[in-house]
Amino acid sequence: MSKEIVIGVIPALFIFLAFMGVNIAPLIIGGLLIAIFAYFMIRQSGGSMSLGQKKTKNSVPKTNMKFEDIGGQERAKGELKEALDFLIHKEEAKVYGIRPLKGILLTGPPGTGKTLMAKAAANYTNSAFVAASGSQFVEMYVGVGAQRIRDLFKEVKTQAEKNNQDSGIIFIDEIDVLGGKREGSHHREYDQTLNQLLTEMDGMSTTDSPRILIMAATNRSDMLDDALLRPGRFDRKIVVDLPDKKARKQILNIHIKNKPLGAEVNLDRIAQETYGFSGAQIESVTNEAAIYAFREKSKSIDSKHFSLAIDKVMMGEKTDRETNEQERERVAIHELGHAIISEEVNPLSVSQVTVSPRGQALGYVRQNPREDRYLYTKDYLEKQIMVCLGGAVAEEIKYGHRSTGSKGDFDQALRLVHSMIDSGLSRLGIVKLEMLRKEDIQEESAFILDTLLEETRSILEAKRALMEAGAAILVKEEVLSGDFFRTFSSEEHKEVS
Ligand code: ADP
């Protein structure tokens, strides 16, 4: 606003002075000189003269990360090494007329080791390494992002020269922030940043010294602008996925190397229980387990510490929320409902039942996935939905009504129901959710849920005595292990029959 006022006032002042007979020529020349000087100052400082703005430092100290220090990801590591070999053996690649590789895109969920891969790549190829994150480029000021891209290139070259290296790797994390799809004529400041990156990439050639390779990471490659994915730019895409059981065990092994492990700890079992965890979460489990052992002044990190650590990483820290006796009893009944159904539909599936508040939950049942799964049958999904419904049904049987505690369970049950419908596993046949009217989805969801609710109810009604006795112990003990729960269930069963 003040800029507009100044722009308006200055000419008016000049006209007034000229009218009064003052010679304004020196003033105009002086003003012009000041404006030109200011313009160059702004360009020098990266497009903005805003006070206190710091230039981000992107270089990372020489990395000694090796591919062997990354657990699992065998296929991704293999593909990456193969791509990097062109950089190492560039003379041979030239003989075959292979186009120089300019960009490698690593895609996958957060915490799966993409940054580790980029660092290992730099080490493998003896390259200089600089890293930045997409969010660092989002600035209010026009031109700052583009300037930062130029700085990155300058920095990697300087670093390579300093270390006598003839190649450099620039790693850009969260590239989707600056390289998202451009829609319509809507211009964003980071379009300039993206254009600058593309220009720099197009300008890179085999004869450059040092040779530069851009590595970028994202978990939303579908969101990237097509311009980035064109041949000659990021034309190598490597998927870095969540680790399977074998990979989880390798990652555990890497992170317990420097820790005193109890003799009875079964890493195979921990790998099984951490289904769906990323590498970063597994690292966190080993660290949290060590913290629990340290707090207890235990000589070694034992199974119980790992069990607590998995709960913490999965559900969040224990909260101080004080629940009253009645509430605890209701939560215990609710959790027993989940646990009984879980054992009924998948024997040996309960790993632990707890009634201590953690994160958002007041209690929870941890299930043991027996193997990693990538395909779900109708039968499997129905069983999982019944496990979700078990909590609410148990409350209904015991108290005659449900509580708000089942909201999360219902959300999850509905997600599973929708995935059943969307995969052609419902009465509607092969359909797409988007093709259906809301009422049709609702009717089919209600049918599936009602049928499964009935089935869940009849199982729990038959096991009411077990549910109540189990809940009473759970309120006292706070935690029941899966094995205890199974022994207790079979004893109850004998007593009843
Ligand atoms: P991303 O870049 O994919 O978000 P990072 O590479 O930054 O993930 O990983 C974060 C941390 O998680 C690492 O510092 C490491 O401790 C751990 N980690 C992730 N994946 C692995 C893996 N495959 N092997 C060993 N540690 C891993």
Short mmCIF file of C-alpha atoms and ligand atoms in Angstrom, two decimals:
data_model
loop_
_atom_site.label_atom_id
_atom_site.label_comp_id
_atom_site.label_asym_id
_atom_site.label_seq_id
_atom_site.Cartn_x
_atom_site.Cartn_y
_atom_site.Cartn_z
CA MET A 1 0.00 0.00 0.00
CA SER A 2 2.74 2.44 1.03
CA LYS A 3 4.53 1.63 -2.26
CA GLU A 4 1.53 2.92 -4.23
CA ILE A 5 1.39 6.11 -2.16
CA VAL A 6 5.11 6.79 -2.76
CA ILE A 7 4.70 6.13 -6.52
CA GLY A 8 1.83 8.61 -6.60
CA VAL A 9 3.42 11.27 -4.40
CA ILE A 10 6.84 11.46 -6.15
CA PRO A 11 5.60 12.51 -9.63
CA ALA A 12 3.14 14.92 -8.00
CA LEU A 13 6.02 16.48 -6.03
CA PHE A 14 8.16 16.76 -9.18
CA ILE A 15 5.32 18.42 -11.12
CA PHE A 16 4.75 20.82 -8.22
CA LEU A 17 8.47 21.71 -8.03
CA ALA A 18 8.66 22.17 -11.82
CA PHE A 19 5.61 24.38 -11.63
CA MET A 20 7.31 26.47 -8.94
CA GLY A 21 10.28 26.94 -11.30
CA VAL A 22 12.75 24.55 -9.59
CA ASN A 23 15.18 22.70 -11.88
CA ILE A 24 14.21 19.04 -11.32
CA ALA A 25 16.66 17.42 -13.80
CA PRO A 26 19.37 16.59 -11.17
CA LEU A 27 16.69 15.15 -8.90
CA ILE A 28 15.40 12.82 -11.65
CA ILE A 29 18.93 11.64 -12.56
CA GLY A 30 19.79 11.06 -8.87
CA GLY A 31 16.56 9.13 -8.33
CA LEU A 32 17.21 6.94 -11.35
CA LEU A 33 20.74 6.11 -10.14
CA ILE A 34 19.41 5.13 -6.70
CA ALA A 35 16.72 2.94 -8.32
CA ILE A 36 19.28 1.11 -10.51
CA PHE A 37 21.57 0.56 -7.53
CA ALA A 38 18.69 -0.81 -5.42
CA TYR A 39 17.63 -3.15 -8.24
CA PHE A 40 21.08 -4.76 -8.44
CA MET A 41 21.32 -5.03 -4.67
CA ILE A 42 18.03 -6.96 -4.61
CA ARG A 43 19.20 -9.33 -7.33
CA GLN A 44 22.45 -9.94 -5.49
CA SER A 45 20.67 -10.81 -2.27
CA GLY A 46 18.54 -13.38 -4.02
CA GLY A 47 15.54 -11.37 -5.09
CA SER A 48 14.62 -9.81 -1.82
CA MET A 49 15.87 -7.13 0.46
CA SER A 50 13.77 -8.28 3.35
CA LEU A 51 15.57 -7.71 6.60
CA GLY A 52 17.18 -10.51 8.48
CA GLN A 53 16.66 -13.04 5.72
CA LYS A 54 19.22 -15.77 5.92
CA LYS A 55 20.61 -17.72 3.02
CA THR A 56 19.93 -21.37 3.65
CA LYS A 57 22.96 -23.55 3.97
CA ASN A 58 22.50 -26.67 1.93
CA SER A 59 25.80 -28.48 1.98
CA VAL A 60 26.12 -31.55 4.10
CA PRO A 61 29.43 -32.71 5.55
CA LYS A 62 31.10 -35.45 3.55
CA THR A 63 28.91 -38.48 3.97
CA ASN A 64 30.13 -41.96 4.80
CA MET A 65 26.76 -43.66 4.43
CA LYS A 66 27.07 -46.95 2.54
CA PHE A 67 24.47 -49.01 0.75
CA GLU A 68 25.17 -51.82 3.23
CA ASP A 69 23.95 -49.54 6.03
CA ILE A 70 20.51 -49.43 4.45
CA GLY A 71 18.35 -52.39 5.42
CA GLY A 72 16.21 -54.11 2.78
CA GLN A 73 15.40 -52.12 -0.38
CA GLU A 74 17.45 -54.61 -2.39
CA ARG A 75 15.68 -53.88 -5.66
CA ALA A 76 15.86 -50.10 -5.20
CA LYS A 77 19.53 -50.26 -4.22
CA GLY A 78 20.28 -52.47 -7.23
CA GLU A 79 18.51 -50.13 -9.65
CA LEU A 80 20.20 -47.12 -8.14
CA LYS A 81 23.68 -48.64 -8.27
CA GLU A 82 23.11 -49.64 -11.88
CA ALA A 83 22.16 -46.06 -12.74
CA LEU A 84 25.15 -44.69 -10.86
CA ASP A 85 27.52 -46.97 -12.70
CA PHE A 86 26.97 -44.77 -15.76
CA LEU A 87 28.35 -41.89 -13.74
CA ILE A 88 31.36 -43.89 -12.58
CA HIS A 89 32.14 -45.48 -15.93
CA LYS A 90 31.32 -42.48 -18.04
CA GLU A 91 33.92 -43.22 -20.72
CA GLU A 92 32.38 -46.63 -21.43
CA ALA A 93 28.91 -45.15 -21.38
CA LYS A 94 30.08 -42.60 -23.95
CA VAL A 95 31.33 -45.38 -26.25
CA TYR A 96 27.82 -46.81 -26.31
CA GLY A 97 26.38 -43.35 -26.89
CA ILE A 98 24.33 -43.52 -23.72
CA ARG A 99 22.65 -40.24 -22.87
CA PRO A 100 24.02 -38.88 -19.58
CA LEU A 101 21.77 -39.50 -16.65
CA LYS A 102 20.64 -36.20 -15.19
CA GLY A 103 17.94 -36.95 -12.69
CA ILE A 104 16.82 -39.84 -10.50
CA LEU A 105 13.49 -39.70 -8.73
CA LEU A 106 13.05 -41.74 -5.56
CA THR A 107 9.42 -42.29 -4.72
CA GLY A 108 7.90 -43.83 -1.63
CA PRO A 109 6.41 -43.15 1.80
CA PRO A 110 8.30 -40.99 4.31
CA GLY A 111 10.99 -42.60 6.41
CA THR A 112 11.79 -45.43 4.03
CA GLY A 113 15.41 -44.41 3.47
CA LYS A 114 15.32 -42.13 0.42
CA THR A 115 17.68 -39.61 1.98
CA LEU A 116 19.97 -42.45 3.08
CA MET A 117 20.01 -43.70 -0.53
CA ALA A 118 21.01 -40.29 -1.86
CA LYS A 119 23.83 -40.06 0.68
CA ALA A 120 24.98 -43.59 -0.11
CA ALA A 121 24.89 -42.69 -3.81
CA ALA A 122 27.22 -39.75 -3.17
CA ASN A 123 29.60 -41.98 -1.26
CA TYR A 124 29.46 -44.76 -3.87
CA THR A 125 30.33 -42.37 -6.68
CA ASN A 126 32.72 -40.25 -4.61
CA SER A 127 30.63 -37.17 -5.37
CA ALA A 128 30.17 -33.89 -3.57
CA PHE A 129 26.74 -33.80 -1.92
CA VAL A 130 24.33 -30.97 -1.23
CA ALA A 131 20.79 -31.35 -0.03
CA ALA A 132 17.74 -29.14 0.16
CA SER A 133 14.05 -29.64 0.71
CA GLY A 134 11.22 -28.48 -1.56
CA SER A 135 9.66 -26.48 1.23
CA GLN A 136 12.78 -24.29 1.47
CA PHE A 137 11.95 -22.94 -1.98
CA VAL A 138 8.50 -21.69 -1.19
CA GLU A 139 8.94 -18.00 -0.60
CA MET A 140 6.80 -14.96 -0.80
CA TYR A 141 9.39 -13.10 -2.77
CA VAL A 142 9.57 -13.55 -6.49
CA GLY A 143 12.90 -14.87 -7.67
CA VAL A 144 14.25 -16.10 -4.34
CA GLY A 145 13.51 -19.76 -5.09
CA ALA A 146 15.12 -19.56 -8.51
CA GLN A 147 18.17 -17.95 -6.96
CA ARG A 148 18.37 -20.78 -4.43
CA ILE A 149 18.39 -23.32 -7.23
CA ARG A 150 21.31 -21.46 -8.84
CA ASP A 151 23.05 -21.42 -5.43
CA LEU A 152 22.65 -25.19 -5.09
CA PHE A 153 24.42 -25.76 -8.38
CA LYS A 154 27.13 -23.30 -7.45
CA GLU A 155 27.57 -24.90 -4.06
CA VAL A 156 27.94 -28.44 -5.32
CA LYS A 157 30.51 -27.30 -7.88
CA THR A 158 32.52 -25.42 -5.24
CA GLN A 159 32.39 -28.39 -2.90
CA ALA A 160 33.51 -30.80 -5.63
CA GLU A 161 36.40 -28.55 -6.58
CA LYS A 162 37.44 -28.20 -2.96
CA ASN A 163 37.43 -31.96 -2.42
CA ASN A 164 38.93 -32.75 -5.79
CA GLN A 165 35.89 -34.72 -6.91
CA ASP A 166 34.74 -34.82 -10.50
CA SER A 167 31.05 -35.33 -9.78
CA GLY A 168 28.40 -33.88 -7.52
CA ILE A 169 24.93 -34.92 -6.37
CA ILE A 170 22.19 -32.45 -5.53
CA PHE A 171 19.43 -34.01 -3.43
CA ILE A 172 16.04 -32.29 -3.32
CA ASP A 173 13.63 -33.79 -0.81
CA GLU A 174 9.86 -33.15 -1.13
CA ILE A 175 10.23 -32.16 -4.77
CA ASP A 176 6.43 -32.17 -5.12
CA VAL A 177 6.32 -28.90 -3.19
CA LEU A 178 8.11 -27.06 -5.97
CA GLY A 179 7.39 -29.37 -8.87
CA GLY A 180 3.65 -29.98 -8.47
CA LYS A 181 1.39 -30.02 -11.52
CA ARG A 182 0.76 -26.57 -13.02
CA GLU A 183 -2.87 -26.08 -13.77
CA GLY A 184 -4.40 -23.48 -16.07
CA SER A 185 -2.88 -20.06 -16.23
CA HIS A 186 -2.58 -19.74 -12.50
CA HIS A 187 0.98 -18.68 -11.78
CA ARG A 188 2.71 -19.40 -8.58
CA GLU A 189 6.00 -18.06 -7.37
CA TYR A 190 7.54 -21.52 -7.40
CA ASP A 191 6.81 -21.92 -11.13
CA GLN A 192 9.89 -19.76 -11.58
CA THR A 193 11.81 -22.04 -9.23
CA LEU A 194 10.73 -25.09 -11.19
CA ASN A 195 11.62 -23.39 -14.48
CA GLN A 196 15.04 -22.57 -13.10
CA LEU A 197 15.59 -26.19 -12.11
CA LEU A 198 14.52 -27.37 -15.57
CA THR A 199 16.78 -24.81 -17.25
CA GLU A 200 19.75 -25.90 -15.13
CA MET A 201 19.03 -29.55 -15.91
CA ASP A 202 18.73 -28.90 -19.62
CA GLY A 203 22.03 -27.03 -19.54
CA MET A 204 23.89 -29.93 -17.93
CA SER A 205 26.12 -31.88 -20.31
CA THR A 206 28.49 -34.84 -20.31
CA THR A 207 31.49 -32.63 -20.77
CA ASP A 208 30.73 -30.59 -17.65
CA SER A 209 33.21 -30.82 -14.88
CA PRO A 210 32.13 -31.71 -12.29
CA ARG A 211 29.31 -33.87 -13.68
CA ILE A 212 26.15 -33.17 -11.75
CA LEU A 213 23.33 -35.57 -10.93
CA ILE A 214 20.07 -34.45 -9.39
CA MET A 215 18.32 -36.85 -7.05
CA ALA A 216 14.87 -35.97 -5.81
CA ALA A 217 12.45 -37.62 -3.43
CA THR A 218 8.70 -37.56 -3.15
CA ASN A 219 5.88 -39.69 -1.86
CA ARG A 220 3.47 -38.25 -4.41
CA SER A 221 5.00 -38.81 -7.82
CA ASP A 222 1.54 -38.67 -9.42
CA MET A 223 1.41 -35.00 -8.42
CA LEU A 224 4.56 -34.02 -10.29
CA ASP A 225 4.49 -31.76 -13.31
CA ASP A 226 4.97 -33.70 -16.54
CA ALA A 227 7.79 -31.37 -17.53
CA LEU A 228 9.92 -32.83 -14.74
CA LEU A 229 9.43 -36.41 -15.88
CA ARG A 230 10.32 -35.86 -19.53
CA PRO A 231 13.28 -37.89 -20.90
CA GLY A 232 16.52 -36.12 -20.19
CA ARG A 233 15.24 -34.81 -16.88
CA PHE A 234 14.06 -37.15 -14.11
CA ASP A 235 13.93 -40.11 -16.40
CA ARG A 236 14.80 -42.75 -13.84
CA LYS A 237 12.18 -43.49 -11.25
CA ILE A 238 13.04 -45.79 -8.38
CA VAL A 239 10.40 -46.97 -5.93
CA VAL A 240 11.50 -47.06 -2.30
CA ASP A 241 8.69 -48.89 -0.57
CA LEU A 242 7.80 -49.85 3.00
CA PRO A 243 10.01 -52.75 4.12
CA ASP A 244 8.71 -56.33 4.17
CA LYS A 245 9.38 -58.63 7.11
CA LYS A 246 12.86 -59.68 5.98
CA ALA A 247 13.83 -56.04 5.39
CA ARG A 248 12.41 -55.01 8.75
CA LYS A 249 14.65 -57.57 10.41
CA GLN A 250 17.67 -56.24 8.53
CA ILE A 251 16.83 -52.68 9.58
CA LEU A 252 16.44 -53.85 13.20
CA ASN A 253 19.84 -55.50 12.99
CA ILE A 254 21.42 -52.30 11.73
CA HIS A 255 19.99 -50.21 14.54
CA ILE A 256 20.66 -52.59 17.44
CA LYS A 257 24.32 -52.97 16.53
CA ASN A 258 25.41 -50.47 19.16
CA LYS A 259 22.89 -51.58 21.82
CA PRO A 260 23.05 -54.22 24.59
CA LEU A 261 20.42 -56.75 23.51
CA GLY A 262 18.90 -59.28 25.95
CA ALA A 263 19.56 -62.93 25.04
CA GLU A 264 15.85 -63.78 24.89
CA VAL A 265 14.94 -61.05 22.40
CA ASN A 266 13.46 -62.54 19.26
CA LEU A 267 14.11 -60.15 16.38
CA ASP A 268 12.05 -62.28 14.04
CA ARG A 269 9.04 -61.72 16.21
CA ILE A 270 9.68 -57.98 16.46
CA ALA A 271 9.98 -57.82 12.69
CA GLN A 272 6.60 -59.54 12.50
CA GLU A 273 4.97 -57.22 15.01
CA THR A 274 6.19 -54.10 13.25
CA TYR A 275 4.16 -54.81 10.11
CA GLY A 276 3.54 -51.61 8.15
CA PHE A 277 6.34 -49.69 9.92
CA SER A 278 8.79 -47.60 7.90
CA GLY A 279 12.55 -47.78 8.42
CA ALA A 280 12.38 -44.57 10.44
CA GLN A 281 9.71 -46.06 12.72
CA ILE A 282 11.78 -49.20 13.23
CA GLU A 283 14.78 -47.08 14.14
CA SER A 284 12.52 -45.29 16.59
CA VAL A 285 11.39 -48.61 18.13
CA THR A 286 15.01 -49.60 18.83
CA ASN A 287 15.73 -46.20 20.34
CA GLU A 288 12.60 -46.13 22.50
CA ALA A 289 13.27 -49.70 23.70
CA ALA A 290 16.76 -48.58 24.74
CA ILE A 291 15.25 -45.61 26.61
CA TYR A 292 12.84 -47.91 28.52
CA ALA A 293 15.74 -50.19 29.48
CA PHE A 294 17.84 -47.19 30.54
CA ARG A 295 15.03 -45.81 32.73
CA GLU A 296 14.69 -49.19 34.44
CA LYS A 297 18.47 -49.41 34.82
CA SER A 298 18.22 -52.81 33.17
CA LYS A 299 21.52 -54.30 31.97
CA SER A 300 20.08 -55.21 28.60
CA ILE A 301 17.21 -54.27 26.32
CA ASP A 302 14.61 -57.01 26.70
CA SER A 303 11.44 -58.14 24.93
CA LYS A 304 9.21 -56.16 27.29
CA HIS A 305 11.07 -52.95 26.39
CA PHE A 306 10.56 -53.65 22.70
CA SER A 307 6.90 -54.37 23.30
CA LEU A 308 6.43 -51.01 25.07
CA ALA A 309 8.42 -49.27 22.34
CA ILE A 310 6.24 -50.74 19.57
CA ASP A 311 3.14 -49.53 21.41
CA LYS A 312 4.64 -46.10 21.75
CA VAL A 313 5.58 -45.77 18.09
CA MET A 314 2.26 -47.21 16.95
CA MET A 315 -0.09 -45.37 19.28
CA GLY A 316 1.85 -42.43 20.73
CA GLU A 317 3.11 -41.71 24.25
CA LYS A 318 1.07 -42.79 27.28
CA THR A 319 -1.13 -39.90 28.30
CA ASP A 320 -1.86 -38.70 31.82
CA ARG A 321 -5.58 -38.70 31.12
CA GLU A 322 -7.11 -39.98 34.35
CA THR A 323 -10.03 -42.26 33.63
CA ASN A 324 -12.51 -43.14 36.35
CA GLU A 325 -13.36 -46.68 37.43
CA GLN A 326 -16.54 -46.94 35.33
CA GLU A 327 -14.81 -45.62 32.26
CA ARG A 328 -11.94 -48.07 32.68
CA GLU A 329 -14.40 -50.92 33.02
CA ARG A 330 -16.20 -49.89 29.85
CA VAL A 331 -12.91 -49.56 27.96
CA ALA A 332 -11.89 -53.04 29.21
CA ILE A 333 -15.19 -54.56 27.98
CA HIS A 334 -14.74 -52.78 24.67
CA GLU A 335 -11.19 -54.09 24.20
CA LEU A 336 -12.17 -57.61 25.27
CA GLY A 337 -14.84 -57.47 22.56
CA HIS A 338 -12.18 -56.74 19.94
CA ALA A 339 -9.83 -59.38 21.35
CA ILE A 340 -12.42 -62.19 21.54
CA ILE A 341 -13.55 -61.61 17.96
CA SER A 342 -9.96 -61.35 16.77
CA GLU A 343 -9.08 -64.75 18.30
CA GLU A 344 -12.32 -66.26 17.06
CA VAL A 345 -11.84 -65.28 13.42
CA ASN A 346 -8.02 -65.53 13.37
CA PRO A 347 -6.71 -67.83 16.11
CA LEU A 348 -3.41 -66.68 17.71
CA SER A 349 -3.87 -63.17 16.34
CA VAL A 350 -3.97 -61.21 19.63
CA SER A 351 -0.59 -59.96 20.70
CA GLN A 352 -1.65 -57.70 23.57
CA VAL A 353 -4.75 -56.11 25.14
CA THR A 354 -4.30 -52.85 27.03
CA VAL A 355 -6.41 -50.32 28.93
CA SER A 356 -3.95 -47.50 29.42
CA PRO A 357 -4.61 -44.28 27.53
CA ARG A 358 -2.13 -43.68 24.73
CA GLY A 359 -2.28 -41.01 22.06
CA GLN A 360 -5.96 -40.67 21.20
CA ALA A 361 -6.96 -44.15 22.39
CA LEU A 362 -8.13 -45.15 25.88
CA GLY A 363 -7.22 -48.78 25.26
CA TYR A 364 -6.28 -51.02 22.36
CA VAL A 365 -5.67 -54.51 21.10
CA ARG A 366 -2.49 -55.17 19.19
CA GLN A 367 -2.93 -57.81 16.54
CA ASN A 368 -0.19 -60.09 15.31
CA PRO A 369 -0.09 -60.07 11.55
CA ARG A 370 1.24 -63.53 10.83
CA GLU A 371 2.63 -62.64 7.45
CA ASP A 372 2.95 -59.58 5.28
CA ARG A 373 -0.09 -59.22 3.09
CA TYR A 374 -0.58 -57.41 -0.16
CA LEU A 375 -3.85 -59.00 -1.28
CA TYR A 376 -7.00 -59.15 0.76
CA THR A 377 -9.81 -61.62 0.14
CA LYS A 378 -13.46 -60.90 0.89
CA ASP A 379 -13.30 -63.32 3.80
CA TYR A 380 -10.25 -61.57 5.28
CA LEU A 381 -11.84 -58.12 4.99
CA GLU A 382 -15.08 -59.32 6.58
CA LYS A 383 -13.16 -60.76 9.51
CA GLN A 384 -11.27 -57.49 9.98
CA ILE A 385 -14.56 -55.57 9.91
CA MET A 386 -15.93 -57.87 12.61
CA VAL A 387 -12.86 -57.21 14.75
CA CYS A 388 -13.54 -53.47 14.38
CA LEU A 389 -17.19 -53.90 15.37
CA GLY A 390 -16.38 -56.16 18.34
CA GLY A 391 -15.78 -53.22 20.72
CA ALA A 392 -19.13 -51.50 20.17
CA VAL A 393 -21.06 -54.79 20.25
CA ALA A 394 -19.42 -55.78 23.54
CA GLU A 395 -20.49 -52.45 25.09
CA GLU A 396 -24.00 -52.98 23.78
CA ILE A 397 -24.25 -56.46 25.29
CA LYS A 398 -22.93 -55.38 28.66
CA TYR A 399 -24.51 -51.92 29.04
CA GLY A 400 -27.36 -51.99 26.55
CA HIS A 401 -25.90 -49.07 24.56
CA ARG A 402 -22.71 -47.91 22.80
CA SER A 403 -20.45 -44.92 23.52
CA THR A 404 -18.43 -42.43 21.48
CA GLY A 405 -15.39 -44.67 21.99
CA SER A 406 -16.28 -46.63 18.85
CA LYS A 407 -15.97 -43.77 16.38
CA GLY A 408 -12.47 -44.70 15.25
CA ASP A 409 -13.51 -48.36 14.90
CA PHE A 410 -16.48 -47.41 12.73
CA ASP A 411 -14.31 -45.18 10.54
CA GLN A 412 -11.96 -48.08 9.97
CA ALA A 413 -14.82 -50.53 9.36
CA LEU A 414 -16.28 -48.16 6.76
CA ARG A 415 -12.92 -47.81 5.03
CA LEU A 416 -12.76 -51.60 4.75
CA VAL A 417 -16.37 -51.77 3.52
CA HIS A 418 -15.63 -49.17 0.85
CA SER A 419 -12.54 -51.04 -0.25
CA MET A 420 -14.69 -54.19 -0.54
CA ILE A 421 -17.22 -52.38 -2.74
CA ASP A 422 -14.50 -50.70 -4.79
CA SER A 423 -12.73 -54.01 -5.44
CA GLY A 424 -15.88 -55.69 -6.76
CA LEU A 425 -16.33 -57.83 -3.65
CA SER A 426 -19.89 -56.73 -2.81
CA ARG A 427 -23.35 -57.56 -4.18
CA LEU A 428 -22.99 -54.58 -6.54
CA GLY A 429 -20.44 -56.48 -8.61
CA ILE A 430 -17.57 -54.74 -10.40
CA VAL A 431 -18.05 -51.00 -9.88
CA LYS A 432 -16.12 -47.84 -9.12
CA LEU A 433 -17.13 -45.96 -5.99
CA GLU A 434 -17.18 -42.71 -7.98
CA MET A 435 -19.68 -44.20 -10.43
CA LEU A 436 -22.21 -45.02 -7.73
CA ARG A 437 -24.87 -42.81 -6.23
CA LYS A 438 -24.38 -41.98 -2.56
CA GLU A 439 -27.59 -43.83 -1.68
CA ASP A 440 -26.39 -47.03 -3.38
CA ILE A 441 -23.11 -46.96 -1.48
CA GLN A 442 -24.97 -46.29 1.74
CA GLU A 443 -27.43 -49.11 1.18
CA GLU A 444 -24.73 -51.66 0.36
CA SER A 445 -22.52 -50.50 3.26
CA ALA A 446 -25.47 -50.83 5.65
CA PHE A 447 -26.21 -54.33 4.35
CA ILE A 448 -22.60 -55.49 4.82
CA LEU A 449 -22.30 -53.88 8.25
CA ASP A 450 -25.66 -55.17 9.54
CA THR A 451 -24.87 -58.73 8.49
CA LEU A 452 -21.45 -58.61 10.15
CA LEU A 453 -22.85 -56.88 13.26
CA GLU A 454 -25.28 -59.77 13.70
CA GLU A 455 -22.52 -62.33 13.36
CA THR A 456 -20.30 -60.43 15.81
CA ARG A 457 -23.16 -60.15 18.29
CA SER A 458 -23.91 -63.88 18.29
CA ILE A 459 -20.23 -64.72 18.94
CA LEU A 460 -19.94 -62.27 21.81
CA GLU A 461 -23.25 -63.19 23.39
CA ALA A 462 -22.06 -66.77 23.58
CA LYS A 463 -18.83 -65.59 25.24
CA ARG A 464 -20.29 -63.05 27.63
CA ALA A 465 -18.85 -64.78 30.72
CA LEU A 466 -15.32 -64.75 29.24
CA MET A 467 -15.75 -61.12 28.25
CA GLU A 468 -16.75 -60.01 31.76
CA ALA A 469 -14.17 -62.10 33.60
CA GLY A 470 -11.41 -60.99 31.20
CA ALA A 471 -12.40 -57.34 31.57
CA ALA A 472 -12.21 -57.58 35.38
CA ILE A 473 -8.62 -58.87 35.17
CA LEU A 474 -7.70 -56.28 32.54
CA VAL A 475 -8.92 -53.42 34.75
CA LYS A 476 -6.62 -54.68 37.51
CA GLU A 477 -3.61 -55.61 35.38
CA GLU A 478 -3.81 -52.88 32.70
CA VAL A 479 -2.13 -55.19 30.15
CA LEU A 480 -2.82 -58.78 29.12
CA SER A 481 -0.43 -60.57 26.83
CA GLY A 482 -1.86 -62.55 23.94
CA ASP A 483 -0.61 -65.81 25.47
CA PHE A 484 -2.21 -65.07 28.85
CA PHE A 485 -5.45 -64.16 27.13
CA ARG A 486 -5.50 -67.47 25.23
CA THR A 487 -4.76 -69.61 28.30
CA PHE A 488 -7.39 -67.74 30.27
CA SER A 489 -9.95 -68.13 27.47
CA SER A 490 -9.46 -71.88 27.25
CA GLU A 491 -9.78 -72.25 31.05
CA GLU A 492 -12.98 -70.18 31.04
CA HIS A 493 -14.25 -72.33 28.23
CA LYS A 494 -13.61 -75.52 30.26
CA GLU A 495 -15.40 -74.04 33.28
CA VAL A 496 -18.45 -73.07 31.29
CA SER A 497 -18.75 -76.45 29.57
P1 ADP B 1 13.08 -40.57 3.80
O1 ADP B 1 14.09 -39.71 3.14
O2 ADP B 1 12.62 -41.71 2.93
O3 ADP B 1 11.92 -39.83 4.39
P2 ADP B 1 15.25 -41.13 5.58
O4 ADP B 1 16.21 -41.69 4.61
O5 ADP B 1 15.44 -39.70 5.99
O6 ADP B 1 13.77 -41.29 5.04
O7 ADP B 1 15.22 -42.06 6.87
C1 ADP B 1 15.07 -41.54 8.18
C2 ADP B 1 15.75 -42.43 9.18
O8 ADP B 1 15.10 -43.71 9.24
C3 ADP B 1 17.18 -42.76 8.84
O9 ADP B 1 18.04 -41.81 9.37
C4 ADP B 1 17.39 -44.15 9.44
O10 ADP B 1 17.72 -44.05 10.80
C5 ADP B 1 16.03 -44.77 9.36
N1 ADP B 1 15.85 -45.62 8.17
C6 ADP B 1 14.91 -45.47 7.19
N2 ADP B 1 15.00 -46.43 6.28
C7 ADP B 1 16.01 -47.23 6.64
C8 ADP B 1 16.61 -48.41 6.10
N3 ADP B 1 16.14 -48.95 4.97
N4 ADP B 1 17.65 -48.96 6.75
C9 ADP B 1 18.13 -48.42 7.89
N5 ADP B 1 17.60 -47.32 8.46
C10 ADP B 1 16.56 -46.73 7.86
#
